[in-house]
Each structure stands twice: as C-alpha cells, then as structure tokens.
Amino acid sequence: MAAAAAVVIALAGVGIGVALRPSPQPTTAEQVFAAPDVRTVSGAIPTGGTATVVFSRERNAGVLVMNGVTPPQTGTVYQMWLLQEGTATSAGTMDSAAVAPSTTAVLPDLGDASALAFSVEPGVGSTTPTTPIFAELPLQ
C-alpha cells in the first residue's frame, strides 16, 4: 500500500512538473501565419516560377515561398532586398543549392520596407544591388 502511494505521489509530481514547464516559443513563421494582420502577395519571377511572401507588420516578419524558380547560374546568387524610400537593404541570398522546386526563407525584420525585391548578384552577394532588380513584391 505504501509503495502504491509513493507511485501516485511520484506521478503527481511529474505531472505538475510537466504542467509548469513553459511551452516552446512558436517559430517566426508560425507567428507570421497566426498574426491577425497577415497578408499575402505573389508575383511571377521572370526567370520562371513564382514568389509569394506572407507577412505581418505586427510581427515585423515575413515568410518567402518560391515555387518552380530556376536556380541562379553558377557563381551567382539571388539576393533579396527590402526596399524603403529608395534604399535597398539585403534580406539574404540564395545560391543554386538553396533554390529547390519549393524554397522557403524567413524574413525576420521587415522594418518599414515597402517592397521585397530580387536581383542576381555575383559570388555570395553584394552590399547594394549591382544588377537591376528583376522582381518586386509590394509589402502594403
């Protein structure tokens, strides 16, 4: 009887410990998709395929999904740019290995950007666009 009581007390302690453990934080993507102000914008990529950005101003983040986009040529990358009042700030790069039939990238800090734009840049990317922007998605 004492052994059974000890097991019940031990299980209760474990249950209380599990209940008090904080739940894991949702990912940035999960926060964006669940945001009350979530918006979606899609556009064609001239090299083929489509780009869709799902974003939330409240969460200050977005999720880019590209489908059927042709990978950049060897020695180049697609570079994402956040455009704000004539200024382009890098939002990351994707080389040919990163561009799959379906590619996803998290954009953690949209700031006051009015658009997400894309260019093809040499090597591992640039600090400012060195080639013309070939696609742009408004973040309105």
Tab-separated table of C-alpha atoms in Angstrom:
chain	number	residue	atom	x	y	z
A	1	MET	CA	0.000	0.000	0.000
A	2	ALA	CA	2.822	2.391	0.868
A	3	ALA	CA	4.523	1.557	-2.444
A	4	ALA	CA	1.335	2.358	-4.379
A	5	ALA	CA	1.010	5.675	-2.548
A	6	ALA	CA	4.635	6.518	-3.384
A	7	VAL	CA	3.989	5.814	-7.091
A	8	VAL	CA	0.893	8.040	-7.068
A	9	ILE	CA	2.832	10.865	-5.380
A	10	ALA	CA	5.725	10.495	-7.845
A	11	LEU	CA	3.384	10.571	-10.876
A	12	ALA	CA	1.599	13.616	-9.481
A	13	GLY	CA	4.952	15.371	-9.086
A	14	VAL	CA	5.904	14.582	-12.676
A	15	GLY	CA	2.506	15.804	-13.888
A	16	ILE	CA	2.889	19.091	-12.014
A	17	GLY	CA	6.440	19.496	-13.376
A	18	VAL	CA	5.235	18.983	-16.947
A	19	ALA	CA	2.336	21.385	-16.448
A	20	LEU	CA	4.655	24.099	-15.095
A	21	ARG	CA	7.215	23.733	-17.878
A	22	PRO	CA	6.867	26.666	-20.309
A	23	SER	CA	5.548	25.776	-23.737
A	24	PRO	CA	8.040	26.168	-26.586
A	25	GLN	CA	8.027	29.533	-28.348
A	26	PRO	CA	6.377	29.489	-31.763
A	27	THR	CA	8.755	29.954	-34.685
A	28	THR	CA	8.836	33.235	-36.576
A	29	ALA	CA	6.956	31.566	-39.433
A	30	GLU	CA	4.265	30.287	-37.053
A	31	GLN	CA	3.928	33.761	-35.558
A	32	VAL	CA	3.534	35.321	-39.018
A	33	PHE	CA	0.926	32.798	-40.171
A	34	ALA	CA	-1.083	33.269	-36.946
A	35	ALA	CA	-0.868	37.085	-36.884
A	36	PRO	CA	-4.172	38.965	-37.084
A	37	ASP	CA	-2.775	41.293	-39.782
A	38	VAL	CA	-1.231	38.570	-42.001
A	39	ARG	CA	-1.117	39.411	-45.721
A	40	THR	CA	-0.024	37.523	-48.821
A	41	VAL	CA	1.466	38.890	-52.053
A	42	SER	CA	2.533	36.780	-55.066
A	43	GLY	CA	4.291	37.524	-58.314
A	44	ALA	CA	5.959	35.862	-61.251
A	45	ILE	CA	9.737	35.600	-61.351
A	46	PRO	CA	10.949	36.456	-64.886
A	47	THR	CA	13.425	33.548	-64.886
A	48	GLY	CA	10.481	31.195	-64.214
A	49	GLY	CA	8.300	30.298	-61.257
A	50	THR	CA	6.547	32.370	-58.628
A	51	ALA	CA	7.427	34.067	-55.373
A	52	THR	CA	4.943	34.553	-52.546
A	53	VAL	CA	5.600	36.499	-49.388
A	54	VAL	CA	3.346	36.066	-46.367
A	55	PHE	CA	3.996	38.891	-43.916
A	56	SER	CA	2.818	40.610	-40.776
A	57	ARG	CA	3.639	44.191	-39.828
A	58	GLU	CA	2.597	43.399	-36.260
A	59	ARG	CA	5.207	40.606	-36.103
A	60	ASN	CA	7.712	42.622	-38.220
A	61	ALA	CA	8.470	39.499	-40.239
A	62	GLY	CA	7.632	37.579	-43.358
A	63	VAL	CA	7.984	34.186	-44.969
A	64	LEU	CA	9.032	33.899	-48.599
A	65	VAL	CA	7.972	30.836	-50.587
A	66	MET	CA	9.293	30.316	-54.113
A	67	ASN	CA	7.908	27.594	-56.365
A	68	GLY	CA	9.364	26.447	-59.665
A	69	VAL	CA	12.043	29.159	-59.695
A	70	THR	CA	15.039	28.392	-61.883
A	71	PRO	CA	18.216	28.324	-59.739
A	72	PRO	CA	20.744	31.110	-60.340
A	73	GLN	CA	23.684	30.370	-62.601
A	74	THR	CA	26.915	29.054	-61.120
A	75	GLY	CA	28.893	31.853	-59.492
A	76	THR	CA	25.803	33.956	-58.769
A	77	VAL	CA	23.078	34.150	-56.127
A	78	TYR	CA	19.581	35.527	-55.922
A	79	GLN	CA	19.685	38.332	-53.408
A	80	MET	CA	16.584	39.577	-51.625
A	81	TRP	CA	16.291	43.275	-50.843
A	82	LEU	CA	13.969	45.189	-48.569
A	83	LEU	CA	13.206	48.492	-50.289
A	84	GLN	CA	12.489	51.610	-48.267
A	85	GLU	CA	12.462	55.146	-49.648
A	86	GLY	CA	14.973	54.406	-52.402
A	87	THR	CA	17.279	52.368	-50.170
A	88	ALA	CA	17.860	48.637	-50.624
A	89	THR	CA	18.828	46.586	-47.551
A	90	SER	CA	19.917	42.979	-48.018
A	91	ALA	CA	17.440	40.401	-46.708
A	92	GLY	CA	19.659	37.427	-47.582
A	93	THR	CA	20.829	35.362	-50.525
A	94	MET	CA	20.012	32.038	-52.129
A	95	ASP	CA	22.543	30.103	-54.196
A	96	SER	CA	21.650	27.331	-56.639
A	97	ALA	CA	21.750	24.714	-53.851
A	98	ALA	CA	19.192	26.702	-51.825
A	99	VAL	CA	16.753	27.102	-54.714
A	100	ALA	CA	14.757	23.884	-54.927
A	101	PRO	CA	11.435	23.168	-56.582
A	102	SER	CA	9.943	24.779	-53.459
A	103	THR	CA	12.098	27.162	-51.398
A	104	THR	CA	11.235	28.888	-48.126
A	105	ALA	CA	13.059	31.716	-46.356
A	106	VAL	CA	12.152	33.627	-43.197
A	107	LEU	CA	12.491	37.406	-43.308
A	108	PRO	CA	12.854	38.321	-39.611
A	109	ASP	CA	12.986	42.137	-39.774
A	110	LEU	CA	10.828	43.937	-42.359
A	111	GLY	CA	11.162	47.335	-40.715
A	112	ASP	CA	9.362	49.970	-42.782
A	113	ALA	CA	10.142	48.307	-46.126
A	114	SER	CA	7.623	48.978	-48.869
A	115	ALA	CA	8.688	46.039	-51.045
A	116	LEU	CA	10.709	42.846	-51.240
A	117	ALA	CA	12.850	42.824	-54.374
A	118	PHE	CA	15.217	40.371	-56.066
A	119	SER	CA	18.420	40.728	-58.055
A	120	VAL	CA	21.102	38.377	-59.345
A	121	GLU	CA	24.412	39.139	-57.660
A	122	PRO	CA	27.910	37.762	-58.197
A	123	GLY	CA	29.598	35.405	-55.729
A	124	VAL	CA	27.993	35.343	-52.298
A	125	GLY	CA	26.077	38.596	-52.703
A	126	SER	CA	26.582	42.343	-52.501
A	127	THR	CA	26.101	45.179	-50.036
A	128	THR	CA	23.976	47.044	-52.603
A	129	PRO	CA	22.360	45.784	-55.820
A	130	THR	CA	24.939	45.617	-58.623
A	131	THR	CA	22.472	44.372	-61.228
A	132	PRO	CA	18.945	45.546	-61.999
A	133	ILE	CA	16.164	44.349	-59.746
A	134	PHE	CA	14.232	41.769	-61.750
A	135	ALA	CA	11.217	41.221	-59.498
A	136	GLU	CA	9.456	43.137	-56.744
A	137	LEU	CA	6.637	42.261	-54.344
A	138	PRO	CA	4.872	45.147	-52.576
A	139	LEU	CA	4.628	44.892	-48.788
A	140	GLN	CA	1.479	47.000	-48.446
